[in-house]
Each structure stands twice: as structure tokens, then as C-alpha cells.
Tab-separated table of C-alpha atoms in Angstrom:
chain	number	residue	atom	x	y	z
A	9	MET	CA	-19.046	37.020	-3.636
A	10	ASP	CA	-15.599	37.310	-2.065
A	11	VAL	CA	-12.449	36.910	-4.161
A	12	LEU	CA	-11.226	33.534	-2.867
A	13	THR	CA	-14.675	31.936	-3.164
A	14	ASP	CA	-15.031	33.316	-6.697
A	15	LEU	CA	-11.728	31.825	-7.775
A	16	LEU	CA	-12.348	28.421	-6.150
A	17	ASN	CA	-15.791	28.255	-7.777
A	18	ILE	CA	-14.395	29.056	-11.209
A	19	MET	CA	-11.731	26.370	-10.776
A	20	GLY	CA	-14.390	23.844	-9.744
A	21	THR	CA	-12.665	22.708	-6.560
A	22	SER	CA	-13.600	19.242	-5.268
A	23	ALA	CA	-12.261	16.875	-2.622
A	24	HIS	CA	-12.283	13.183	-1.811
A	25	VAL	CA	-11.357	11.599	1.523
A	26	ASP	CA	-10.195	8.007	2.038
A	27	GLU	CA	-11.134	5.680	4.854
A	28	LEU	CA	-9.216	5.833	8.134
A	29	ALA	CA	-5.836	4.065	7.904
A	30	ARG	CA	-3.801	2.671	10.770
A	31	ALA	CA	-0.108	2.245	9.985
A	32	GLU	CA	2.317	0.278	12.109
A	33	ALA	CA	5.901	1.299	12.812
A	34	GLY	CA	8.060	1.059	9.707
A	35	TRP	CA	5.228	1.586	7.207
A	36	ARG	CA	5.885	4.097	4.463
A	37	SER	CA	4.335	5.204	1.205
A	38	GLU	CA	6.064	6.765	-1.788
A	39	ILE	CA	3.994	9.306	-3.740
A	40	ARG	CA	5.758	10.109	-7.002
A	41	THR	CA	3.496	12.679	-8.636
A	42	ALA	CA	-0.179	13.324	-9.240
A	43	ASP	CA	-2.698	15.579	-10.935
A	44	HIS	CA	-4.160	16.754	-7.647
A	45	LEU	CA	-3.205	18.166	-4.263
A	46	THR	CA	-2.647	15.457	-1.642
A	47	CYS	CA	-3.687	16.033	1.960
A	48	TYR	CA	-2.942	14.175	5.184
A	49	ALA	CA	-4.561	14.646	8.589
A	50	VAL	CA	-2.902	12.930	11.560
A	51	ALA	CA	-5.616	11.512	13.807
A	52	GLY	CA	-3.234	9.678	16.139
A	53	GLY	CA	0.429	8.958	16.685
A	54	GLU	CA	3.164	10.575	14.647
A	55	CYS	CA	4.587	10.375	11.118
A	56	ARG	CA	7.258	12.009	9.013
A	57	LEU	CA	6.794	13.643	5.612
A	58	LYS	CA	9.781	14.032	3.289
A	59	TRP	CA	9.969	15.920	-0.009
A	60	GLY	CA	13.143	16.792	-1.848
A	61	SER	CA	15.834	17.500	0.731
A	62	LYS	CA	13.314	18.619	3.361
A	63	SER	CA	11.315	16.743	5.977
A	64	ILE	CA	8.918	17.530	8.826
A	65	SER	CA	7.435	15.568	11.728
A	66	LEU	CA	3.667	15.594	12.106
A	67	GLY	CA	1.583	14.794	15.167
A	68	ARG	CA	-2.072	14.530	16.039
A	69	GLY	CA	-4.074	17.589	15.083
A	70	GLU	CA	-1.885	18.538	12.138
A	71	LEU	CA	-2.900	18.657	8.502
A	72	VAL	CA	-0.648	19.105	5.473
A	73	ILE	CA	-1.527	19.706	1.831
A	74	VAL	CA	1.183	18.712	-0.645
A	75	ASN	CA	1.234	20.614	-3.921
A	76	GLN	CA	0.469	18.954	-7.223
A	77	GLY	CA	3.495	17.237	-8.789
A	78	VAL	CA	5.607	17.248	-5.606
A	79	SER	CA	7.121	13.789	-5.092
A	80	HIS	CA	7.115	12.901	-1.421
A	81	ARG	CA	7.246	10.086	1.103
A	82	ILE	CA	5.212	9.659	4.260
A	83	GLN	CA	6.424	7.280	6.938
A	84	ALA	CA	4.869	6.086	10.197
A	85	SER	CA	6.619	6.707	13.504
A	86	LYS	CA	8.942	4.009	14.789
A	87	ILE	CA	6.968	3.922	18.032
A	88	GLY	CA	3.304	3.019	18.311
A	89	GLN	CA	0.617	3.256	15.661
A	90	THR	CA	-0.019	6.135	13.285
A	91	VAL	CA	-3.668	6.874	12.475
A	92	LEU	CA	-3.960	8.806	9.252
A	93	VAL	CA	-6.672	10.303	7.089
A	94	SER	CA	-5.605	10.989	3.523
A	95	GLY	CA	-7.402	12.630	0.648
A	96	ARG	CA	-7.040	14.708	-2.465
A	97	ILE	CA	-8.189	18.053	-3.803
A	98	GLN	CA	-8.794	18.495	-7.528
A	99	PHE	CA	-9.628	21.367	-9.855
A	100	LEU	CA	-12.406	20.162	-12.159
A	101	SER	CA	-12.188	22.910	-14.774
A	102	GLY	CA	-8.917	21.464	-16.079
A	103	THR	CA	-6.997	24.508	-14.914
A	104	SER	CA	-3.621	24.575	-13.209
A	105	GLY	CA	-5.186	25.597	-9.928
A	106	HIS	CA	-1.996	25.086	-7.956
A	107	THR	CA	-0.262	27.603	-10.243
A	108	ILE	CA	-3.099	30.125	-10.118
A	109	LEU	CA	-3.172	29.919	-6.329
A	110	GLU	CA	0.629	30.322	-6.271
A	111	LEU	CA	0.927	27.500	-3.755
A	112	PRO	CA	4.205	26.494	-2.092
A	113	SER	CA	5.322	22.853	-2.063
A	114	LEU	CA	3.562	22.317	1.241
A	115	LEU	CA	0.758	23.961	3.225
A	116	ARG	CA	0.718	23.103	6.935
A	117	LEU	CA	-2.154	23.697	9.321
A	118	THR	CA	-2.309	22.968	13.047
A	119	ALA	CA	-5.721	22.578	14.653
A	120	SER	CA	-5.995	24.956	17.590
A	121	ALA	CA	-8.710	26.067	19.964
A	122	GLU	CA	-7.952	29.694	19.063
A	123	SER	CA	-9.276	29.228	15.527
A	124	THR	CA	-12.015	27.362	13.700
A	125	THR	CA	-9.599	24.650	12.622
A	126	LEU	CA	-9.937	22.496	15.755
A	127	GLY	CA	-13.667	22.000	15.276
A	128	LEU	CA	-13.251	21.274	11.570
A	129	PHE	CA	-10.405	18.836	12.205
A	130	GLU	CA	-12.224	16.914	14.956
A	131	HIS	CA	-15.386	16.769	12.834
A	132	LEU	CA	-13.353	15.359	9.920
A	133	ILE	CA	-11.791	12.632	12.074
A	134	ARG	CA	-15.148	11.755	13.660
A	135	GLU	CA	-16.912	11.436	10.299
A	136	VAL	CA	-14.197	9.218	8.833
A	137	THR	CA	-14.040	7.054	11.969
A	138	LEU	CA	-17.804	6.479	12.259
A	139	ALA	CA	-18.355	6.248	8.471
A	140	ARG	CA	-22.058	6.989	8.802
A	141	PRO	CA	-24.223	7.334	5.672
A	142	GLY	CA	-23.101	10.390	3.723
A	143	TRP	CA	-19.698	10.618	5.433
A	144	GLU	CA	-17.865	11.007	2.118
A	145	SER	CA	-19.927	14.073	1.186
A	146	VAL	CA	-19.480	15.622	4.622
A	147	THR	CA	-15.718	15.020	4.727
A	148	ALA	CA	-15.270	16.443	1.226
A	149	GLY	CA	-16.771	19.709	2.437
A	150	LEU	CA	-14.637	19.675	5.586
A	151	VAL	CA	-11.430	19.186	3.582
A	152	ILE	CA	-12.320	22.139	1.340
A	153	ALA	CA	-12.968	24.230	4.471
A	154	LEU	CA	-9.574	23.245	5.910
A	155	PHE	CA	-7.953	23.985	2.540
A	156	VAL	CA	-9.450	27.491	2.569
A	157	GLU	CA	-8.196	27.982	6.123
A	158	ALA	CA	-4.714	26.875	5.036
A	159	LEU	CA	-4.813	29.395	2.181
A	160	ARG	CA	-5.827	32.161	4.605
A	161	VAL	CA	-2.985	31.293	6.963
A	162	HIS	CA	-0.497	31.144	4.116
A	163	GLY	CA	-1.660	34.447	2.626
A	164	ALA	CA	-1.405	36.187	5.990
A	165	SER	CA	2.022	34.741	6.820
A	166	VAL	CA	3.949	35.451	3.594
A	167	GLU	CA	6.844	37.827	3.986
A	168	ASP	CA	6.583	41.480	3.006
A	169	GLY	CA	8.925	40.992	0.051
A	170	SER	CA	6.791	38.267	-1.536
A	171	ARG	CA	4.124	38.905	-4.128
A	172	GLY	CA	0.855	37.315	-5.148
A	173	TRP	CA	-2.858	37.836	-4.968
A	174	LEU	CA	-3.122	35.617	-1.867
A	175	ARG	CA	-1.004	38.184	-0.055
A	176	GLY	CA	-3.271	40.866	-1.527
A	177	LEU	CA	-6.240	39.401	0.374
A	178	SER	CA	-4.500	40.410	3.609
A	179	ASP	CA	-3.908	43.996	2.444
A	180	ALA	CA	-6.955	46.207	3.071
A	181	ASP	CA	-6.691	48.433	-0.038
A	182	VAL	CA	-5.622	45.693	-2.448
A	183	ALA	CA	-8.284	43.306	-1.113
A	184	ALA	CA	-10.967	45.953	-1.638
A	185	ALA	CA	-9.829	46.520	-5.246
A	186	LEU	CA	-9.804	42.778	-5.924
A	187	GLN	CA	-13.312	42.543	-4.511
A	188	LEU	CA	-14.568	45.237	-6.914
A	189	MET	CA	-12.977	43.598	-9.954
A	190	HIS	CA	-14.277	40.137	-9.065
A	191	GLN	CA	-17.783	41.412	-8.416
A	192	GLN	CA	-17.937	43.126	-11.830
A	193	PRO	CA	-15.274	41.559	-14.080
A	194	SER	CA	-16.853	42.851	-17.314
A	195	HIS	CA	-17.034	46.460	-16.087
A	196	ARG	CA	-14.647	48.849	-17.882
A	197	TRP	CA	-12.587	49.588	-14.822
A	198	THR	CA	-9.863	52.230	-14.868
A	199	VAL	CA	-7.106	52.747	-12.315
A	200	ALA	CA	-8.559	56.159	-11.523
A	201	GLU	CA	-12.036	54.758	-10.829
A	202	LEU	CA	-10.686	51.992	-8.592
A	203	ALA	CA	-8.565	54.481	-6.642
A	204	GLN	CA	-11.556	56.801	-6.278
A	205	ARG	CA	-13.688	53.962	-4.890
A	206	LEU	CA	-10.961	53.300	-2.322
A	207	SER	CA	-10.500	57.009	-1.504
A	208	ILE	CA	-6.756	56.950	-2.157
A	209	SER	CA	-4.580	58.609	-4.806
A	210	ARG	CA	-4.300	57.003	-8.222
A	211	SER	CA	-0.494	56.720	-8.113
A	212	ALA	CA	-0.394	55.362	-4.559
A	213	PHE	CA	-3.038	52.730	-5.387
A	214	ALA	CA	-1.320	51.596	-8.606
A	215	ALA	CA	2.056	51.319	-6.880
A	216	ARG	CA	0.635	49.459	-3.895
A	217	PHE	CA	-1.338	46.983	-6.010
A	218	LYS	CA	1.690	46.103	-8.148
A	219	THR	CA	3.990	45.791	-5.138
A	220	VAL	CA	1.646	43.363	-3.390
A	221	THR	CA	0.306	41.258	-6.285
A	222	GLY	CA	3.153	41.536	-8.785
A	223	ARG	CA	0.810	42.893	-11.487
A	224	PRO	CA	-0.580	46.349	-12.301
A	225	PRO	CA	-4.345	46.558	-11.573
A	226	LEU	CA	-5.584	46.448	-15.171
A	227	GLU	CA	-3.157	43.690	-16.099
A	228	TYR	CA	-4.593	41.632	-13.250
A	229	LEU	CA	-8.124	42.409	-14.463
A	230	THR	CA	-7.256	41.266	-17.989
A	231	TRP	CA	-5.734	38.064	-16.659
A	232	TRP	CA	-8.793	37.303	-14.517
A	233	ARG	CA	-11.211	37.933	-17.385
A	234	LEU	CA	-9.242	35.587	-19.665
A	235	TYR	CA	-8.961	32.972	-16.948
A	236	ARG	CA	-12.734	32.991	-16.394
A	237	ALA	CA	-13.214	32.697	-20.147
A	238	ALA	CA	-10.835	29.730	-20.342
A	239	ALA	CA	-12.725	27.922	-17.572
A	240	ARG	CA	-16.024	28.430	-19.422
A	241	LEU	CA	-14.535	27.143	-22.661
A	242	ARG	CA	-13.280	24.007	-20.937
A	243	ARG	CA	-16.664	23.414	-19.299
A	244	ARG	CA	-18.475	23.800	-22.632
A	245	ASP	CA	-21.457	25.582	-21.017
A	246	GLY	CA	-23.161	26.193	-24.382
A	247	SER	CA	-21.970	29.780	-24.792
A	248	THR	CA	-20.481	30.871	-28.101
A	249	VAL	CA	-16.968	32.298	-28.279
A	250	ALA	CA	-18.555	35.678	-29.128
A	251	GLN	CA	-20.670	35.597	-25.963
A	252	ILE	CA	-17.677	34.648	-23.816
A	253	ALA	CA	-15.616	37.424	-25.437
A	254	ARG	CA	-18.297	40.031	-24.635
A	255	ASP	CA	-18.616	38.801	-21.053
A	256	ALA	CA	-14.828	39.120	-20.732
A	257	GLY	CA	-15.070	42.805	-21.731
A	258	TYR	CA	-13.945	42.527	-25.379
A	259	ASP	CA	-15.775	44.257	-28.239
A	260	SER	CA	-14.707	41.748	-30.920
A	261	ASP	CA	-13.793	38.083	-31.278
A	262	VAL	CA	-10.529	39.114	-32.949
A	263	SER	CA	-9.225	41.218	-30.065
A	264	PHE	CA	-10.362	38.533	-27.601
A	265	GLY	CA	-8.620	35.812	-29.631
A	266	LYS	CA	-5.342	37.744	-29.753
A	267	ALA	CA	-5.345	38.413	-26.009
A	268	PHE	CA	-6.330	34.816	-25.289
A	269	ARG	CA	-3.526	33.425	-27.427
A	270	ARG	CA	-0.962	35.683	-25.731
A	271	GLU	CA	-2.047	34.397	-22.319
A	272	PHE	CA	-2.571	30.675	-23.025
A	273	GLY	CA	-0.558	30.024	-26.179
A	274	ARG	CA	-3.555	28.708	-28.129
A	275	THR	CA	-6.843	29.945	-29.554
A	276	PRO	CA	-10.182	29.816	-27.707
A	277	GLY	CA	-11.390	27.157	-30.154
A	278	ALA	CA	-8.356	24.946	-29.510
A	279	LEU	CA	-8.895	25.165	-25.760
A	280	ARG	CA	-12.570	24.285	-26.148
A	281	ARG	CA	-11.651	21.182	-28.189
A	282	GLU	CA	-9.111	20.254	-25.527
A	283	GLY	CA	-11.820	20.569	-22.901
A	284	SER	CA	-14.028	18.241	-24.944
A	285	SER	CA	-11.340	15.558	-24.972
A	286	ARG	CA	-11.229	15.752	-21.173
A	287	THR	CA	-14.786	14.455	-20.966
A	288	ARG	CA	-13.561	11.066	-22.148
A	289	SER	CA	-12.589	8.602	-19.437
A	290	PRO	CA	-8.892	7.858	-18.767
A	291	LEU	CA	-9.259	4.376	-20.304
A	292	GLN	CA	-10.860	5.842	-23.446
A	293	LEU	CA	-7.884	8.158	-23.835
A	294	GLU	CA	-5.370	5.345	-23.193
A	295	LEU	CA	-7.024	3.108	-25.790
A	296	LYS	CA	-7.628	6.056	-28.151
A	297	LYS	CA	-11.301	5.069	-28.183
A	298	ARG	CA	-13.458	7.819	-29.661
A	299	LEU	CA	-16.889	6.557	-28.551
A	300	PRO	CA	-17.887	5.809	-24.944
A	301	PHE	CA	-17.996	2.211	-23.731
A	302	ASP	CA	-21.310	0.421	-24.150
A	303	PHE	CA	-21.899	0.101	-20.388
A	304	PRO	CA	-19.916	0.795	-17.180
A	305	GLU	CA	-19.225	-2.884	-16.422
A	306	GLN	CA	-17.499	-3.236	-19.801
A	307	GLU	CA	-15.119	-0.372	-19.076
A	308	THR	CA	-14.325	-1.600	-15.574
A	309	GLY	CA	-13.709	-5.147	-16.832
A	310	LEU	CA	-11.287	-3.937	-19.488
A	311	ASN	CA	-9.604	-1.702	-16.921
A	312	LEU	CA	-9.012	-4.740	-14.702
A	313	PHE	CA	-7.563	-6.749	-17.602
A	314	LYS	CA	-5.253	-3.910	-18.585
A	315	THR	CA	-4.091	-3.289	-15.013
A	316	ALA	CA	-3.486	-7.008	-14.369
A	317	ALA	CA	-1.405	-7.286	-17.541
A	318	PHE	CA	0.566	-4.179	-16.536
A	319	PHE	CA	1.423	-5.653	-13.122
A	320	GLN	CA	1.970	-9.210	-14.348
A	321	GLY	CA	4.771	-8.197	-16.683
A	322	ASP	CA	7.045	-7.220	-13.780
A	323	TYR	CA	6.270	-10.426	-11.863
A	324	GLU	CA	6.883	-12.748	-14.803
A	325	ALA	CA	10.194	-11.072	-15.624
A	326	LEU	CA	11.361	-11.609	-12.028
A	327	PHE	CA	10.252	-15.245	-11.880
A	328	THR	CA	11.823	-16.009	-15.257
A	329	ARG	CA	15.188	-14.687	-14.042
A	330	HIS	CA	15.007	-17.253	-11.215
A	331	GLY	CA	13.941	-20.130	-13.473
A	332	ILE	CA	10.325	-20.486	-12.343
A	333	ARG	CA	6.840	-19.341	-13.398
A	334	SER	CA	4.171	-17.453	-11.471
A	335	THR	CA	2.117	-20.647	-10.971
A	336	TRP	CA	5.177	-22.325	-9.426
A	337	TYR	CA	5.806	-19.374	-7.127
A	338	ASN	CA	2.212	-19.533	-5.899
A	339	VAL	CA	2.616	-23.189	-4.853
A	340	LEU	CA	6.044	-22.682	-3.255
A	341	ARG	CA	4.829	-19.649	-1.316
A	342	ILE	CA	1.984	-21.723	0.197
A	343	LEU	CA	4.328	-24.547	1.202
A	344	ARG	CA	6.877	-22.205	2.775
A	345	GLY	CA	4.164	-20.328	4.643
A	346	VAL	CA	2.751	-23.469	6.285
A	347	GLY	CA	6.182	-24.906	7.039
A	348	THR	CA	4.969	-28.511	7.218
A	349	PRO	CA	3.756	-30.933	4.518
A	350	VAL	CA	0.411	-29.844	3.065
A	351	GLU	CA	-2.166	-32.157	1.508
A	352	LEU	CA	-2.543	-31.841	-2.262
A	353	ASP	CA	-6.192	-30.778	-2.137
A	354	GLU	CA	-5.412	-28.076	0.429
A	355	VAL	CA	-2.719	-26.580	-1.800
A	356	ALA	CA	-5.065	-26.659	-4.804
A	357	VAL	CA	-7.842	-24.692	-3.061
A	358	ARG	CA	-5.401	-22.079	-1.706
A	359	LEU	CA	-3.973	-21.105	-5.100
A	360	VAL	CA	-4.481	-17.414	-5.927
A	361	VAL	CA	-5.288	-18.392	-9.511
A	362	PRO	CA	-7.056	-21.814	-9.634
A	363	HIS	CA	-5.373	-24.412	-11.855
A	364	ALA	CA	-7.369	-26.804	-14.077
A	365	ARG	CA	-4.980	-29.749	-13.477
A	366	PRO	CA	-3.223	-29.140	-10.163
A	367	LEU	CA	-1.628	-32.610	-9.952
A	368	GLU	CA	0.164	-32.055	-13.252
A	369	LEU	CA	1.366	-28.681	-11.945
A	370	PHE	CA	2.757	-30.250	-8.746
A	371	GLU	CA	4.554	-32.996	-10.688
A	372	GLU	CA	6.090	-30.390	-12.993
A	373	ILE	CA	7.483	-28.431	-10.044
A	374	ALA	CA	8.688	-31.624	-8.324
A	375	SER	CA	10.563	-32.700	-11.461
A	376	ALA	CA	12.609	-29.474	-11.164
A	377	ASN	CA	13.363	-30.340	-7.495
A	378	TYR	CA	11.570	-27.332	-5.963
A	379	LEU	CA	9.137	-29.521	-3.985
A	380	GLU	CA	8.644	-33.191	-3.193
A	381	PHE	CA	5.734	-35.573	-2.632
A	382	VAL	CA	5.510	-37.009	0.915
A	383	ASN	CA	3.169	-39.234	2.935
A	384	GLU	CA	2.653	-41.674	0.058
A	385	ARG	CA	2.107	-38.801	-2.398
A	386	ARG	CA	-0.825	-37.397	-0.396
A	387	ALA	CA	1.034	-34.222	0.613
A	388	LEU	CA	3.682	-31.776	-0.619
A	389	ALA	CA	6.759	-30.258	1.035
A	390	ILE	CA	9.106	-27.555	-0.221
A	391	THR	CA	12.741	-28.535	-0.837
A	392	GLN	CA	15.860	-26.587	0.071
A	393	ARG	CA	16.158	-25.504	-3.551
A	394	GLY	CA	12.650	-24.120	-3.374
A	395	LEU	CA	13.437	-22.218	-0.160
A	396	ASP	CA	16.651	-20.782	-1.622
A	397	THR	CA	14.817	-19.628	-4.760
A	398	LEU	CA	12.111	-17.847	-2.765
A	399	ALA	CA	14.752	-16.182	-0.589
A	400	GLY	CA	16.373	-14.785	-3.729
A	401	ILE	CA	13.026	-13.416	-4.953
A	402	ASP	CA	11.621	-11.869	-1.741
A	403	GLY	CA	13.469	-8.542	-1.641
A	404	THR	CA	12.962	-7.691	-5.307
A	405	LEU	CA	9.280	-8.662	-5.138
A	406	ILE	CA	8.703	-6.255	-2.239
A	407	ASP	CA	10.344	-3.487	-4.258
A	408	ILE	CA	8.031	-4.277	-7.195
A	409	HIS	CA	4.946	-4.078	-4.968
A	410	ARG	CA	6.053	-0.686	-3.635
A	411	ARG	CA	6.913	0.628	-7.076
A	412	GLN	CA	3.575	-0.465	-8.522
A	413	LEU	CA	1.309	0.689	-5.691
A	414	GLY	CA	3.383	3.014	-3.506
A	415	HIS	CA	1.746	6.116	-5.010
A	416	LEU	CA	-1.606	5.134	-3.448
A	417	SER	CA	-2.423	6.309	0.063
A	418	PRO	CA	-3.257	3.797	2.839
A	419	GLY	CA	-6.933	4.690	2.516
A	420	GLU	CA	-6.863	4.232	-1.259
A	421	LEU	CA	-5.191	0.819	-0.891
A	422	ALA	CA	-7.787	-0.277	1.678
A	423	GLU	CA	-10.631	0.889	-0.582
A	424	LEU	CA	-9.089	-0.841	-3.616
A	425	ASP	CA	-8.774	-4.095	-1.636
A	426	ARG	CA	-12.397	-3.851	-0.521
A	427	LEU	CA	-13.718	-3.233	-4.026
A	428	LEU	CA	-11.653	-6.034	-5.577
A	429	VAL	CA	-12.949	-8.519	-3.020
A	430	LYS	CA	-16.519	-7.287	-3.565
A	431	ALA	CA	-16.114	-7.655	-7.342
A	432	ARG	CA	-15.211	-11.331	-6.900
A	433	ARG	CA	-18.299	-12.006	-4.805
A	434	ARG	CA	-21.308	-12.310	-7.044
A	435	ASP	CA	-23.731	-11.620	-4.175
A	436	GLY	CA	-22.187	-8.152	-3.768
A	437	SER	CA	-21.282	-8.679	-0.098
């Protein structure tokens, strides 16, 4: 197995791709931070990606992968429509894969006929566009393939003065040594044996390896053994600490424990317990619930309640500052949107949240002079006070929407909308 494949397998790399999103001029999305790499593939039009003080323009055929934890903003072109595929790459073993891979803030890849990227890119766009059965599985594999290609390009393009094992993959001697160590990580390698296998002098090999990777050969080997051990502990594959220590090349649990603590700052047992806690769902951890939920529908229902309460707090605070309630805003928004008097029954059926006694609600709002009854009390019309109040709310409400949901990609928002609508329809359509 080659070195890059070995490392990606140990990290448990996975990908998810969202549905195709079409963004009009002026659209933008703020991504604050995340526990995964975020990727964007431009299928049509243009967009601009900004992070920190830097920004780049992206056109069709370009793919970018933004490093974990990098706050950024993506914005559609001012002209025409931007067609975008977004997705994410995660490391399932709980490891800091972005640190291990020594990734920059941004990886950029341009699909070209001179490489394999054009075929991969076009296949990705076609699968997402057609959305045939199994498209999510196919696109996940394509994103991983494009990610590997981006790593290859990055490793081959780093400057001579930079260090890291990705650069080592582009150096013939260092790559060969890495291959030997990854093929037999538990072997008792020595610098002399590695140099002999490569048919170069011991001193020249040791110097070259450290210059390219930033670590002496045996220090790298120790790190890789411990890293593999940490991934196994997090996965809880049934092996004892003693077995993992032997597989990592250590004769005793004590020496393994000392080396492990130096590298990770905690004992093997502590890391294994940490890995166990990761098997609990995010909601379990938020609620500090030790046992799993009784059934999936229970967890999802509670998740919806908790999310609704989280969002509602911001809305209610805004409405209270302007002297109204959310139920009042709902009615006033309907009346302003139509622009002409609306019959009482029509307003009642268009409420986002149905009201048990709508007439009492309308009279309450009318008594505060935000709306008035017209056409012999058969219809409602918004007053100037109601219009002025909504005008004072609009800008802040848009900011709240963006702050609450701006970290989701266009595809994620579309999928969330679809699932929420489906959840409200008992027939599952």
C-alpha cells in the first residue's frame, strides 16, 4: 500500500456532497468554522471566495478545498447565475487530519485535459445534476479522488525550502523510505538499513530525509507508529493496549505509555475513553445523556424542538424591542405582502404557525393600531404604523437569518428545506 493511501485509510477519510445549487447575483454565504474540510466545485458562472485578508475568483472547472477551522465567505458573481456543488471531507478516526496532512488554508485545483482531473470533475457535476440512484455514494468517491489529486499537486508544488511528508512523496529517495516504513511499521528499522535498501550512504540519507520532511527518519517512524496506535484506540477495534503496543514496535506497555503521553499529552487509556464518548450522538453530548435515545424519531423530534427554541430566542427578542410578538409579525407580514385587504379566513390559513382563535388575534393587533378591519369586518388591511414597524425590523431580521444559517452551504440549505417539508407531510411525499 502506498504512503498516502495508508494515511488516508488510517484517518478514515469520508466525503459528502450536497445537491446542485444555483445562486443568483448578490448571494453570499458566511462559513464561520467547522470540524471538516469544505469543498466547492464551480459548475457554471463565477464566484469569489474570501478568507482572512485574501480572496480569489473561481470559474467553471475549478475546485477549492478550504481547511478545517478557516472562516470564509463565498459570494456569487454580480453577473449571471453561479452553479455550485459544495461538500465536506471528514476524518472519522477523530484525528486532526488537517494537521497531519499539513494542509494550507486553501487547496485549489483546476480541471484540465492534461490530467485526470477534467474527467473526475465532469463526472462529479454530471452525477450531482442527474441525481440518479446512488449518486451520493458515487460523488463521495469522486470528491475523495479530487482531494487526493489536490494533495498530489500541492506536494509537488511546495517550494524547496518548505518541509513536510507531502513534499517527501515527490522526492524519490524520501518517498522510497516512507514506503518501506509504511509497509512494515512494526519492523525494527535502523537508518543504516533504510539507507542500504535505497543504495545511498547513511549520512546522505539521514540528512536528506530530515531536510525534506522536517524529522529524522526514526523520529518519523516513531510518530507514525504512535499515530496508528491512537487511531486504533479511538476506533475501539477490540485490541488490548498491550497488543497495540506490540504492533507499534514496543516491548512493554510502560515504554509505549511514556512515548504515547509525550506525543499526545494523555495516556492510551484516556484516549480510548475519549474515543468512546465520540460514539454518542451530538444531541446526547449536548444534553449530557449517557444512554442512547429509545428510537431515532425521538432523537430527531427533540433535536427539532431544541433547534426551534434556539432560533426563536433571537426572533422574540427583536419583536419585543419593536413592541410586537411573533404571532403579530406573521399576520402583518402576510398583509404587507399582498398589499390589498385580505379576507380573515385567508389570513388564518396562511399563518406559519396556526392559531386556535384567529379572530381574537386579529382584534388584539387591531387594538394596537397595526391593522384595521375593512369591508364590514370581512377583511384586514395593514396600517401605516404596521408598515413602519415592519420596515424597522426587516434589516435586523435578515442579519439574524444569515447569522443563524449562514454557515450552511446552498446545497445543505436546500436539503434541510426538503427534509423539513417532508417531515410535515405524513404521507412522506
